[in-house]
mmCIF file of C-alpha atoms and ligand atoms in Angstrom:
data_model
loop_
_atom_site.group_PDB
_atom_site.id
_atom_site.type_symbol
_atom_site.label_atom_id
_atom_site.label_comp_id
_atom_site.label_asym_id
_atom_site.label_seq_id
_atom_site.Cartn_x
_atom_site.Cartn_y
_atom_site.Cartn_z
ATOM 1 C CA UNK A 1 126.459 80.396 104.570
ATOM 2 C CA UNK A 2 125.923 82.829 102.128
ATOM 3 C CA UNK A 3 127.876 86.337 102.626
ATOM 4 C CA UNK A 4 125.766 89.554 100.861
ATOM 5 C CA UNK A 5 127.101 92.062 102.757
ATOM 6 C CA UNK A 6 130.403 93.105 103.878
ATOM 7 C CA UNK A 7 129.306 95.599 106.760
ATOM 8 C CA UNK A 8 125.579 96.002 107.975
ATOM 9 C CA UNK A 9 124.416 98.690 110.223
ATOM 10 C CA UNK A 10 121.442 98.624 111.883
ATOM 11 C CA UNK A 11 119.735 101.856 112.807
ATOM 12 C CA UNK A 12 117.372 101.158 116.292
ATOM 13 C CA UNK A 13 117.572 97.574 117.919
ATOM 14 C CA UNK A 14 114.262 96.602 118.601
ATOM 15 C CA UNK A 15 111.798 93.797 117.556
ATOM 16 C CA UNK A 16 112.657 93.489 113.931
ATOM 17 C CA UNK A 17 116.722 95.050 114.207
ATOM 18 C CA UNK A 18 116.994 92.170 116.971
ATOM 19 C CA UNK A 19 115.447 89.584 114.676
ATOM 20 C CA UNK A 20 117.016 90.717 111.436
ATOM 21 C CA UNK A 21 120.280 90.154 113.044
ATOM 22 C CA UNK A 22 120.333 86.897 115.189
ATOM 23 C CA UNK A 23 118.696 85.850 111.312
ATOM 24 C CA UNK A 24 121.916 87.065 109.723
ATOM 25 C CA UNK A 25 123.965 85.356 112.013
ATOM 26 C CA UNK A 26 122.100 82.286 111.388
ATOM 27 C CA UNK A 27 122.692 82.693 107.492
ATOM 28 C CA UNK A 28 126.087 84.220 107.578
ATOM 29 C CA UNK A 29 124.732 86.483 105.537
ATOM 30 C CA UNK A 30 126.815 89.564 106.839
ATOM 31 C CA UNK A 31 130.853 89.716 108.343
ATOM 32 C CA UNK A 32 130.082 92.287 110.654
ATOM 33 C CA UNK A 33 126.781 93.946 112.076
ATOM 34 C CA UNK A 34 126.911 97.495 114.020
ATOM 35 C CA UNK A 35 124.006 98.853 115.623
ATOM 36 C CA UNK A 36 122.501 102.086 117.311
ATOM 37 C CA UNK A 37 119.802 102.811 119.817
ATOM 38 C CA UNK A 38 118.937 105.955 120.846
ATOM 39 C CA UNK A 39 119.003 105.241 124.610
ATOM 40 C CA UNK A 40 121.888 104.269 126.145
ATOM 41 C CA UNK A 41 119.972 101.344 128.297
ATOM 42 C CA UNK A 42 119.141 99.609 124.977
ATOM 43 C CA UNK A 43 122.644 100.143 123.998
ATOM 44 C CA UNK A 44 123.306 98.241 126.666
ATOM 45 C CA UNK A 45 121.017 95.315 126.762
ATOM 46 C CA UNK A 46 122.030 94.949 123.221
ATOM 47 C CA UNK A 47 125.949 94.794 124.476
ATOM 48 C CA UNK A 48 124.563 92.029 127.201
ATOM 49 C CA UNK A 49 123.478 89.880 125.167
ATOM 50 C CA UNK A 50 125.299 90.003 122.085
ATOM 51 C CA UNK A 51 123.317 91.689 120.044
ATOM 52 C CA UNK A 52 125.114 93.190 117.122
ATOM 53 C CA UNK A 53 129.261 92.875 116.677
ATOM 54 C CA UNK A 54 129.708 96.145 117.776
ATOM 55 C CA UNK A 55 127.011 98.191 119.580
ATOM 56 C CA UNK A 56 128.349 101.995 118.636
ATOM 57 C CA UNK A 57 127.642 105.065 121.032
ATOM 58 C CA UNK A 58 126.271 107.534 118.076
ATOM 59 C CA UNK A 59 124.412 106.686 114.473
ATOM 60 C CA UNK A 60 127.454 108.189 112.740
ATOM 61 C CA UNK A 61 129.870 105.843 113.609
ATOM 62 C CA UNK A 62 127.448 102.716 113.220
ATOM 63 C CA UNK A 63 126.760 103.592 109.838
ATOM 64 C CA UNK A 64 129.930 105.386 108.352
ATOM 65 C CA UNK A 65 132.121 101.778 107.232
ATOM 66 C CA UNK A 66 128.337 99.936 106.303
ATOM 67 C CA UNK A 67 127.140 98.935 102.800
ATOM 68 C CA UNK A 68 124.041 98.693 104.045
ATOM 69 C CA UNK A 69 122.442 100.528 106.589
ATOM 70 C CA UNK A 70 118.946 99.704 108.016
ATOM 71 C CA UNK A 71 116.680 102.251 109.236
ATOM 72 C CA UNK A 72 114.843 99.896 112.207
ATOM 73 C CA UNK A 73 113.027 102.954 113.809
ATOM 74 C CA UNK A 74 109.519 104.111 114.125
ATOM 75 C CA UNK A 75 107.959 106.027 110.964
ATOM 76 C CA UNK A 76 107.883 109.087 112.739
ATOM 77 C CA UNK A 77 111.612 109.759 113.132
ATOM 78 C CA UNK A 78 112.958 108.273 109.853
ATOM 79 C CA UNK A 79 113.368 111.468 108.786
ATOM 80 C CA UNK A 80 115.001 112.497 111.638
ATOM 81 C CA UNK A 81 117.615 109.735 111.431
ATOM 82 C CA UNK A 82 117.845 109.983 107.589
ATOM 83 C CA UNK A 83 119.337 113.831 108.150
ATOM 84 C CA UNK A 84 121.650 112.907 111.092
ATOM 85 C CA UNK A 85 123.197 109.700 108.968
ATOM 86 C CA UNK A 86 123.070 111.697 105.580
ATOM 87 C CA UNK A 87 127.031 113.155 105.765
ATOM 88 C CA UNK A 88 128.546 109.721 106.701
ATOM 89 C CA UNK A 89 127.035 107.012 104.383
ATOM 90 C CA UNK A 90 129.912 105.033 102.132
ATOM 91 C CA UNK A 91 129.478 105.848 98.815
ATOM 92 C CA UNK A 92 127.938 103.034 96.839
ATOM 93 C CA UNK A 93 126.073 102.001 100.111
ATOM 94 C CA UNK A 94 122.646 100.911 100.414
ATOM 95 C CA UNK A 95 119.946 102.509 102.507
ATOM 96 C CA UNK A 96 116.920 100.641 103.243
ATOM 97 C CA UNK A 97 114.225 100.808 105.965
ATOM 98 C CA UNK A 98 111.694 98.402 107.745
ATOM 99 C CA UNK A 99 108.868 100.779 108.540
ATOM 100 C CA UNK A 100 105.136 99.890 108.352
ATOM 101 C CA UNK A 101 104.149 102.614 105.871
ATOM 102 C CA UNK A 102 105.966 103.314 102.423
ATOM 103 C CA UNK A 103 104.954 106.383 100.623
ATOM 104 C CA UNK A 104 105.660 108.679 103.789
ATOM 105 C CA UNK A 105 109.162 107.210 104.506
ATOM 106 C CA UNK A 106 110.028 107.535 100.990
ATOM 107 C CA UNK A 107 109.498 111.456 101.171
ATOM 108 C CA UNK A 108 110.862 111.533 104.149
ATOM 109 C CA UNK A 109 114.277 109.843 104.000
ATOM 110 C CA UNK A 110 114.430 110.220 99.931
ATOM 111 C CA UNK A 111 115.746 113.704 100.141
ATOM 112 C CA UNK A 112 118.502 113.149 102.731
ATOM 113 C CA UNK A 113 120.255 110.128 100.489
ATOM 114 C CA UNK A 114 123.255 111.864 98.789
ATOM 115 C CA UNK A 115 124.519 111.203 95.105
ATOM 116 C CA UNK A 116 126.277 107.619 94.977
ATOM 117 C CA UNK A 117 123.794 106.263 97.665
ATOM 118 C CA UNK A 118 120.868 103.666 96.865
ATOM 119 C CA UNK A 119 117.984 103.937 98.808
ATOM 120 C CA UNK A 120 115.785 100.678 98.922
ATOM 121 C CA UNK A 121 113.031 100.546 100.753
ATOM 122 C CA UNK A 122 111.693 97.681 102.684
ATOM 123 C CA UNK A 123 108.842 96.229 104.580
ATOM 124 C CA UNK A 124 109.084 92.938 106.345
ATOM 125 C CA UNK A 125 105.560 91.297 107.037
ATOM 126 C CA UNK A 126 106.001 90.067 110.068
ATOM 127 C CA UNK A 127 106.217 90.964 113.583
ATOM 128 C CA UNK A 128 104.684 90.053 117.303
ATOM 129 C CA UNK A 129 103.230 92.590 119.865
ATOM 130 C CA UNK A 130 106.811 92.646 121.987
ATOM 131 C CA UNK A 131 109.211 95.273 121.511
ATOM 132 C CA UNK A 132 112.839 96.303 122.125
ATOM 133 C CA UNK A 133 116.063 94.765 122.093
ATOM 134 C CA UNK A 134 115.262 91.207 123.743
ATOM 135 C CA UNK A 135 112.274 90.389 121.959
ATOM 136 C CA UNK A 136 113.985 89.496 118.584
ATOM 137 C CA UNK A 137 114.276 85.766 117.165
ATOM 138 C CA UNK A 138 116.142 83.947 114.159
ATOM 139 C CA UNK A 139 113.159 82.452 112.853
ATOM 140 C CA UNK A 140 110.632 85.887 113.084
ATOM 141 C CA UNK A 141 110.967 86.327 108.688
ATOM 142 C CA UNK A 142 110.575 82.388 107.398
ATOM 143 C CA UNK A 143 108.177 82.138 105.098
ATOM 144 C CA UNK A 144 106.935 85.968 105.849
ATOM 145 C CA UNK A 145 106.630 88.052 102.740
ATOM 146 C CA UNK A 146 109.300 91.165 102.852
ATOM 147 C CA UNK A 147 108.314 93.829 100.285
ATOM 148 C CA UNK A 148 110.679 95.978 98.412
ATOM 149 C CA UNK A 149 109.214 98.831 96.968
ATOM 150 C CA UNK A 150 111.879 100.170 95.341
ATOM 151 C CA UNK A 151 111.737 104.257 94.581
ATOM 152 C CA UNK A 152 112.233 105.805 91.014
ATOM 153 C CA UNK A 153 115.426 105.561 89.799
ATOM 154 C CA UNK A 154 116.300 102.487 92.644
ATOM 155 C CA UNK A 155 119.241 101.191 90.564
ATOM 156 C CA UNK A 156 118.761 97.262 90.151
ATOM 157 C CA UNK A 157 121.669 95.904 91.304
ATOM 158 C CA UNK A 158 120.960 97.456 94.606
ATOM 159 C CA UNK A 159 117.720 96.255 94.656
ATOM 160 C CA UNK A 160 118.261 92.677 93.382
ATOM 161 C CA UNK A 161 120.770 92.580 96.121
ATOM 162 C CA UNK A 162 118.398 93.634 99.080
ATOM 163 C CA UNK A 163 115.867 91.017 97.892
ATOM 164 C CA UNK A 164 118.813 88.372 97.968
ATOM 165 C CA UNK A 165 120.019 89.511 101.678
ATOM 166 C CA UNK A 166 115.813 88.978 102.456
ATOM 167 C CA UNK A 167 115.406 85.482 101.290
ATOM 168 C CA UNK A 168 118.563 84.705 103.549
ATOM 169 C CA UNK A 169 117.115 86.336 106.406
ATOM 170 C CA UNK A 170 113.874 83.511 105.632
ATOM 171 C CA UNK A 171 111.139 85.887 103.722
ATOM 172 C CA UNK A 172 109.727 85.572 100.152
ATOM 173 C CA UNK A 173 110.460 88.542 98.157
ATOM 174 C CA UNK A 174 108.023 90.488 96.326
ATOM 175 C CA UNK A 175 108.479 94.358 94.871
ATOM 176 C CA UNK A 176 105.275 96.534 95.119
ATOM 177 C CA UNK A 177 104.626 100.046 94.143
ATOM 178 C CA UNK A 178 104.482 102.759 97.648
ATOM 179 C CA UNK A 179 100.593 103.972 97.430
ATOM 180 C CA UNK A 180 99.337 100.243 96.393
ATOM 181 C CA UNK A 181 101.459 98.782 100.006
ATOM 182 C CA UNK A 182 99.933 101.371 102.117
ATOM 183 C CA UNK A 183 96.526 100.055 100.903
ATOM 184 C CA UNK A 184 96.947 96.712 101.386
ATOM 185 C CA UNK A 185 98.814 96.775 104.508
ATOM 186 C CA UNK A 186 95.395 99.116 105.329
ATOM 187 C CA UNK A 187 93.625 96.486 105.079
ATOM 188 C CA UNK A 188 95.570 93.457 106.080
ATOM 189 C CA UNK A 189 97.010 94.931 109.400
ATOM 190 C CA UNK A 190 96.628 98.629 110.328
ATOM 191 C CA UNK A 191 92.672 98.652 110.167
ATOM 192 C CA UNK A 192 92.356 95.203 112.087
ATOM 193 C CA UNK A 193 94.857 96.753 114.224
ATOM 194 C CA UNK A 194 92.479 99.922 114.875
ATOM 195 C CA UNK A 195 89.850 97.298 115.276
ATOM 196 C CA UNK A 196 91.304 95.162 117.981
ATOM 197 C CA UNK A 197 92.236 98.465 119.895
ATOM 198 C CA UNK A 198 88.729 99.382 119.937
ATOM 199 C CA UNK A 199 87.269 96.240 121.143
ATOM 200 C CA UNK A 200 89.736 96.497 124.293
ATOM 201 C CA UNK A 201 89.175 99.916 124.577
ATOM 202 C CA UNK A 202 85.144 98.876 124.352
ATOM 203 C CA UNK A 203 85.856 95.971 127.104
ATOM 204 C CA UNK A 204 87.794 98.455 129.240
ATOM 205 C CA UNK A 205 84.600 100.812 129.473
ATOM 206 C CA UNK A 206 82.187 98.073 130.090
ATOM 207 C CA UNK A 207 84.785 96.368 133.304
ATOM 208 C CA UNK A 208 83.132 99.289 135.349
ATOM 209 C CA UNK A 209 80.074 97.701 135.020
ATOM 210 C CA UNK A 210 80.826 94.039 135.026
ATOM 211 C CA UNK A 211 84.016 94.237 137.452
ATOM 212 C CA UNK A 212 86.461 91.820 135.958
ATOM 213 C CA UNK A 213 84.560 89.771 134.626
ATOM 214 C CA UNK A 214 85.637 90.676 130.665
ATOM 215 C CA UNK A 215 89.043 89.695 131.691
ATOM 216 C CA UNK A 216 88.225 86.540 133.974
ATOM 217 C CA UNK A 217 85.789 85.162 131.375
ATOM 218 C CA UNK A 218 87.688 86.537 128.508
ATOM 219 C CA UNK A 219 87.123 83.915 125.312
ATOM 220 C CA UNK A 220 89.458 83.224 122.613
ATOM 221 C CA UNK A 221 87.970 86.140 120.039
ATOM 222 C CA UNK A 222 88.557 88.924 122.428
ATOM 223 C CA UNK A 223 91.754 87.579 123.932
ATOM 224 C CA UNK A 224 93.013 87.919 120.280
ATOM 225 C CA UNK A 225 92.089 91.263 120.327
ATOM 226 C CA UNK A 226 94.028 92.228 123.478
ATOM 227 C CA UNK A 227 97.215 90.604 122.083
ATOM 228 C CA UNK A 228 96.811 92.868 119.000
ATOM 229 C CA UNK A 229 96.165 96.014 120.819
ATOM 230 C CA UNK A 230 99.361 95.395 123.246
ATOM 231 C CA UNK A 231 101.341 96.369 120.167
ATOM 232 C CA UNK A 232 103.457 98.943 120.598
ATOM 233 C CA UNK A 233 101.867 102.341 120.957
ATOM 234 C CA UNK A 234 104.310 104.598 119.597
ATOM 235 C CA UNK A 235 104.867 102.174 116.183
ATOM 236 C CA UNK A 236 101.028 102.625 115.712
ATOM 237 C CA UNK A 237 100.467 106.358 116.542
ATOM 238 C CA UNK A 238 103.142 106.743 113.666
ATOM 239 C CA UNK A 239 101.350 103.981 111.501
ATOM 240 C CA UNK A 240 98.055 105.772 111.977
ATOM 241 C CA UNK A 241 99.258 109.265 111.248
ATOM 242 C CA UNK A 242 101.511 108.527 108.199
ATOM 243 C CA UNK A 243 99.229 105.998 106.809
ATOM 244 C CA UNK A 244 96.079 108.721 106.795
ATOM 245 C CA UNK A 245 94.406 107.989 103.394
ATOM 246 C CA UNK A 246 94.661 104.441 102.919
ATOM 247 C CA UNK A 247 93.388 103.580 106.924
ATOM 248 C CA UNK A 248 90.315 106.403 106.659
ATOM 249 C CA UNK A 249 89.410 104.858 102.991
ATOM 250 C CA UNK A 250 89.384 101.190 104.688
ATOM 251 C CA UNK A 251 87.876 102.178 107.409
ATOM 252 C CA UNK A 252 84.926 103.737 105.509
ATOM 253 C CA UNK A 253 84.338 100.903 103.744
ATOM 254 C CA UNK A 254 83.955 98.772 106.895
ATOM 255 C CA UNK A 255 81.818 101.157 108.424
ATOM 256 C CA UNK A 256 79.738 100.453 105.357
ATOM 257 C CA UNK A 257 79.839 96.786 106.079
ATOM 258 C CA UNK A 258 78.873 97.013 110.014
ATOM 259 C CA UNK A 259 75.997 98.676 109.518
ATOM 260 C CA UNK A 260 75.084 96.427 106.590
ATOM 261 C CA UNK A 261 75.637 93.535 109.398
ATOM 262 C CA UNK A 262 73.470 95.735 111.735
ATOM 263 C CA UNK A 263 70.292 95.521 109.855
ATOM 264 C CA UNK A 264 70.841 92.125 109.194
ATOM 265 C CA UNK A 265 70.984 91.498 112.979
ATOM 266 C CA UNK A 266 67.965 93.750 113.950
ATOM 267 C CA UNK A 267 65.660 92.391 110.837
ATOM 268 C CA UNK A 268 66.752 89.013 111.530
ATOM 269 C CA UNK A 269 68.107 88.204 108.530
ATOM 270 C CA UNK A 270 69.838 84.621 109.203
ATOM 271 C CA UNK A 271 70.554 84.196 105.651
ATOM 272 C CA UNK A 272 72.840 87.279 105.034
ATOM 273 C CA UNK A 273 74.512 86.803 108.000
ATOM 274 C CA UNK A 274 74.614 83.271 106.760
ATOM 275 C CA UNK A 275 76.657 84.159 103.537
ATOM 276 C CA UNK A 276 78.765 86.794 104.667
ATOM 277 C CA UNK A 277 80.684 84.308 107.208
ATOM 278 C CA UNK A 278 81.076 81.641 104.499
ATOM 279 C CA UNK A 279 82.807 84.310 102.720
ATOM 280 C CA UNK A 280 84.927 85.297 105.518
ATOM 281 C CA UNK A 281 85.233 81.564 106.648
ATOM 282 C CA UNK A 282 87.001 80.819 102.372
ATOM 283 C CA UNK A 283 89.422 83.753 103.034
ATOM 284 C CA UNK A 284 90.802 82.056 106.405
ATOM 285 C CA UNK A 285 91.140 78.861 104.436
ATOM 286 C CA UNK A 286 92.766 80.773 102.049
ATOM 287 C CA UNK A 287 95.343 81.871 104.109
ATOM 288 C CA UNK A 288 96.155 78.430 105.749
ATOM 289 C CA UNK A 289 96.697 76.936 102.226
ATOM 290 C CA UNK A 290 98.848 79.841 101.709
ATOM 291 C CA UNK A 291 100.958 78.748 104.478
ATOM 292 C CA UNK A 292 100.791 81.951 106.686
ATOM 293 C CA UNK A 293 98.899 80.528 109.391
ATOM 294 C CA UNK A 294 98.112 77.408 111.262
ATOM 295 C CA UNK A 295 95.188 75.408 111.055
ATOM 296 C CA UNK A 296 95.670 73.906 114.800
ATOM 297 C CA UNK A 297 92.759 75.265 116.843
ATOM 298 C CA UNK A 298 93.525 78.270 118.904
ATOM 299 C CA UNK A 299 96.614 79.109 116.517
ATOM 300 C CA UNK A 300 98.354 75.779 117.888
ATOM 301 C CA UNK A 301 98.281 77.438 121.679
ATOM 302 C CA UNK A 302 97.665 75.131 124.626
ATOM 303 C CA UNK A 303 95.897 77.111 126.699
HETATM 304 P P1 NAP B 401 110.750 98.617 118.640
HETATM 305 O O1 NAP B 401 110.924 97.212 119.098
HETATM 306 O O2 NAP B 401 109.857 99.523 119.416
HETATM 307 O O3 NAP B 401 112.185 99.307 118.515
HETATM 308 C C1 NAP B 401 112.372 100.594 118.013
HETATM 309 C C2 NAP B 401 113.829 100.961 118.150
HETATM 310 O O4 NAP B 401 114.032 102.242 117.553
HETATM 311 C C3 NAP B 401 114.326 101.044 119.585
HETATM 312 O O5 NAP B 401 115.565 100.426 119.694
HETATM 313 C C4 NAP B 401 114.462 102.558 119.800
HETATM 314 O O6 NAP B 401 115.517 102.891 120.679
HETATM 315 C C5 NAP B 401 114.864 102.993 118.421
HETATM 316 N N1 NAP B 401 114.671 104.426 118.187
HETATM 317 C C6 NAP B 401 113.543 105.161 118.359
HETATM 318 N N2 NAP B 401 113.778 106.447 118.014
HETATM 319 C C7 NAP B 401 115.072 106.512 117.626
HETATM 320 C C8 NAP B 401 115.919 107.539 117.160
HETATM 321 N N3 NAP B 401 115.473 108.795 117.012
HETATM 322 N N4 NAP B 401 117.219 107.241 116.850
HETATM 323 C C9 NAP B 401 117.679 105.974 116.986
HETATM 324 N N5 NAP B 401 116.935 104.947 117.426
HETATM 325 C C10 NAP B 401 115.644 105.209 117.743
HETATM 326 O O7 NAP B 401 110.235 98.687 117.128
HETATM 327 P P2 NAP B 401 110.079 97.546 116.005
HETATM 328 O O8 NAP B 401 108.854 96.761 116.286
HETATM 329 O O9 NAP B 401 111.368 96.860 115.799
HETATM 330 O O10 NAP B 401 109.729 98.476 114.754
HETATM 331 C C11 NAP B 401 110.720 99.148 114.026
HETATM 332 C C12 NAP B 401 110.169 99.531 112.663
HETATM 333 O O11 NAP B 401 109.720 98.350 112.020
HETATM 334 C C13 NAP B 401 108.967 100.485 112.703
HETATM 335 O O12 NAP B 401 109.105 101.436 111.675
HETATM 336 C C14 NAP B 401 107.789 99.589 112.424
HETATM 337 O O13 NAP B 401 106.768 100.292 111.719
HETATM 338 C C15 NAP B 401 108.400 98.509 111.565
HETATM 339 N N6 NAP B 401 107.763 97.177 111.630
HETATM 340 C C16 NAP B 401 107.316 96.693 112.819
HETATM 341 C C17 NAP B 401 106.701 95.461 112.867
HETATM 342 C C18 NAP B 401 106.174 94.892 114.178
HETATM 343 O O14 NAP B 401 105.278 94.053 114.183
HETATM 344 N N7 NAP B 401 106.688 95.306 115.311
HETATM 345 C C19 NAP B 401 106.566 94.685 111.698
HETATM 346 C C20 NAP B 401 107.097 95.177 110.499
HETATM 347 C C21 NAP B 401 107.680 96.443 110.484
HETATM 348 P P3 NAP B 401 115.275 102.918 122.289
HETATM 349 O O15 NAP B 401 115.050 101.488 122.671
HETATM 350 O O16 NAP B 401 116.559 103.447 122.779
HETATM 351 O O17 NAP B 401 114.081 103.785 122.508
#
C-alpha cells in the first residue's frame, strides 16, 4: 500500500474512471477518491455500487479539495470541462487526462489551467469495447503501457509523480512527445479501429443479400471485427475528428498497401502474398513476446 495522493478526483466515471479507481483501491494508492458524471443516473450507479468515496452532484465540488484531478471524459468535451473546473483547482494540484488523442487535448485544456496548476497529460493503453460506470475492473492497466506526454514547461516533480501513481495503478510508464502519440496510436488502434468498423459496416450491407447468414456463420476474423466496432461511438467520433492528420496519413498509406494486395490477388501472385503475411505473421509474434497478448488460440476464449 503505497499512498501518492492525498485527494483524487475523477472527472466522468466510465470504463477507464471505473477501472482507475477500483485499481487505486487495490493499491491504496489514494485516501480519498471523488467523482463526477454528467448524468445524474451514472451518478447514481456509481453511488450503488461504491464507486468512488464520494460521488459529488457538480464538477466543482469533486475537484475543488483534489491534488489530482482526472479528466475521464470524451476528447470532445475536455475543453468544456477544463473551463467549468478552471476557478476551483487547489493550487499546486495536478491536472491530467486519459483521452485517446494528445495534441488536441493539450490545446484544448492547456489554456484553462491557472498559474500554480500542473497539467500532465496522460494516455492509458488499454481499454475493452464496454462503457460506463459498471464496466470498470482492478486489473484493466497491468502490464498496459500508460503514456505521459508531458506539455512544455510540465514541471518534473509533477510529472515523476503521475508516472509513480501509474505503475501503482499496474501500467509501465513511458513519456512521449503529443504529435509522435497521435501517430502511433494512428496506427496501432484508431486506423484498425476504422478498419473493423468498415468490415461490419461491409457485412451489414451484404446480410440483405445473404439473410443472416454473416452473423450465423460468422468466423473468428470477422467476429473480431464486430467486437472492435461495438466500441463506443461517441469516444470514436471524437477520436476520428481530433485525431485528423495522423488517421488520414495512415490511412493513405494502407490504401497504398490494399491495392498493392489487389494486384497480387488478381495476377496471382502467390509469392507476394506469400511474404507479406510472414511479415505480418513476425509482428504478432512480436507482440506475444512482448507480453501484450496471448498466444492461446482464439485469444484464450472458449468458444
Ligand atoms: P465512457 O465509459 O463512455 O465514459 C465517459 C464518461 O464521461 C461517462 O461517465 C460520461 O457521463 C462522462 N461525461 C461525458 N461528457 C461529460 C461532461 N461534459 N461532463 C462530465 N462528464 C461527462 O468512456 P471511457 O471509455 O472511460 O473513455 C474516457 C476517456 O478515456 C476518453 O477520452 C477516451 O478517449 C479515453 N480512453 C478510452 C479507452 C477505451 O478503450 N475505452 C482507452 C484509453 C483511453 P454520463 O455517463 O453521465 O454520460
Amino acid at each position: 500500500m503505497t499512498q501518492i495522493y492525498n485527494r483524487v478526483a475523477l472527472i466522468g466515471l466510465g470504463l477507464i474512471a471505473s477501472s482507475m479507481f477500483w485499481s487505486m483501491k487495490r493499491g491504496g494508492l489514494a485516501d480519498h477518491v471523488t467523482g463526477f458524471a454528467r448524468s445524474a443516473k451514472t451518478r447514481d450507479t456509481a453511488r450503488r455500487i461504491g464507486l468512488c468515496d464520494t460521488v459529488c452532484d457538480t464538477v466543482e465540488d469533486a475537484v475543488k479539495d483534489a491534488d489530482l484531478i482526472v479528466l475521464a471524459v470524451p476528447v470532445g468535451v475536455m475543453a468544456q470541462v477544463a473551463a467549468q473546473i478552471a476557478d476551483h483547482l487547489k493550487p499546486g494540484a495536478t491536472v491530467t487526462d486519459v483521452g485517446s488523442v494528445k495534441r488536441q487535448v493539450i490545446e484544448d485544456v492547456g489554456p484553462h489551467i491557472p498559474k500554480g496548476v500542473h497539467f500532465v497529460p496522460g494516455h492509458p493503453l488499454a481499454g475493452t469495447e464496454h462503457s460506463g460506470p459498471e464496466s470498470g475492473f482492478a486489473t484493466l492497466f497491468d502490464n498496459r503501457w500508460c503514456l505521459i506526454v508531458p506539455t512544455e514547461g510540465s514541471d518534473p516533480d509533477a510529472v515523476d509523480t503521475l508516472q509513480r501513481f501509474w505503475r501503482g495503478l499496474g501500467s509501465n510508464v513511458e513519456t512521449m512527445e503529443p504529435d509522435h502519440h497521435d501517430l502511433v496510436l494512428a496506427v496501432t488502434s484508431h486506423c484498425p479501429h476504422l478498419i473493423a468498423y468498415t468490415m461490419v459496416g461491409v457485412a451489414d450491407d451484404l446480410r440483405r443479400v445473404t439473410d443472416s447468414e454473416v452473423i450465423k456463420y460468422s468466423a473468428a476474423g470477422f467476429r473480431d471485427f464486430t467486437r472492435i466496432a461495438a466500441s463506443d461511438p461517441t469516444m470514436w467520433r471524437d477520436v476520428f475528428l481530433t485525431n485528423k492528420d495522423a488517421t488520414l496519413e495512415i490511412l493513405g498509406r494502407f490504401t497504398e498497401e490494399l491495392f498493392a494486395l489487389q494486384r497480387a490477388i488478381r495476377q496471382g501472385d502467390g509469392d507476394f502474398l506469400h511474404d507479406y503475411f510472414t511479415r505480418t505473421r513476425a509482428i504478432r509474434r512480436g507482440i506475444i513476446e512482448a507480453g501484450q497478448d496471448t498466444a492461446a488460440p482464439n485469444f484464450g476464449r472458449s468458444g
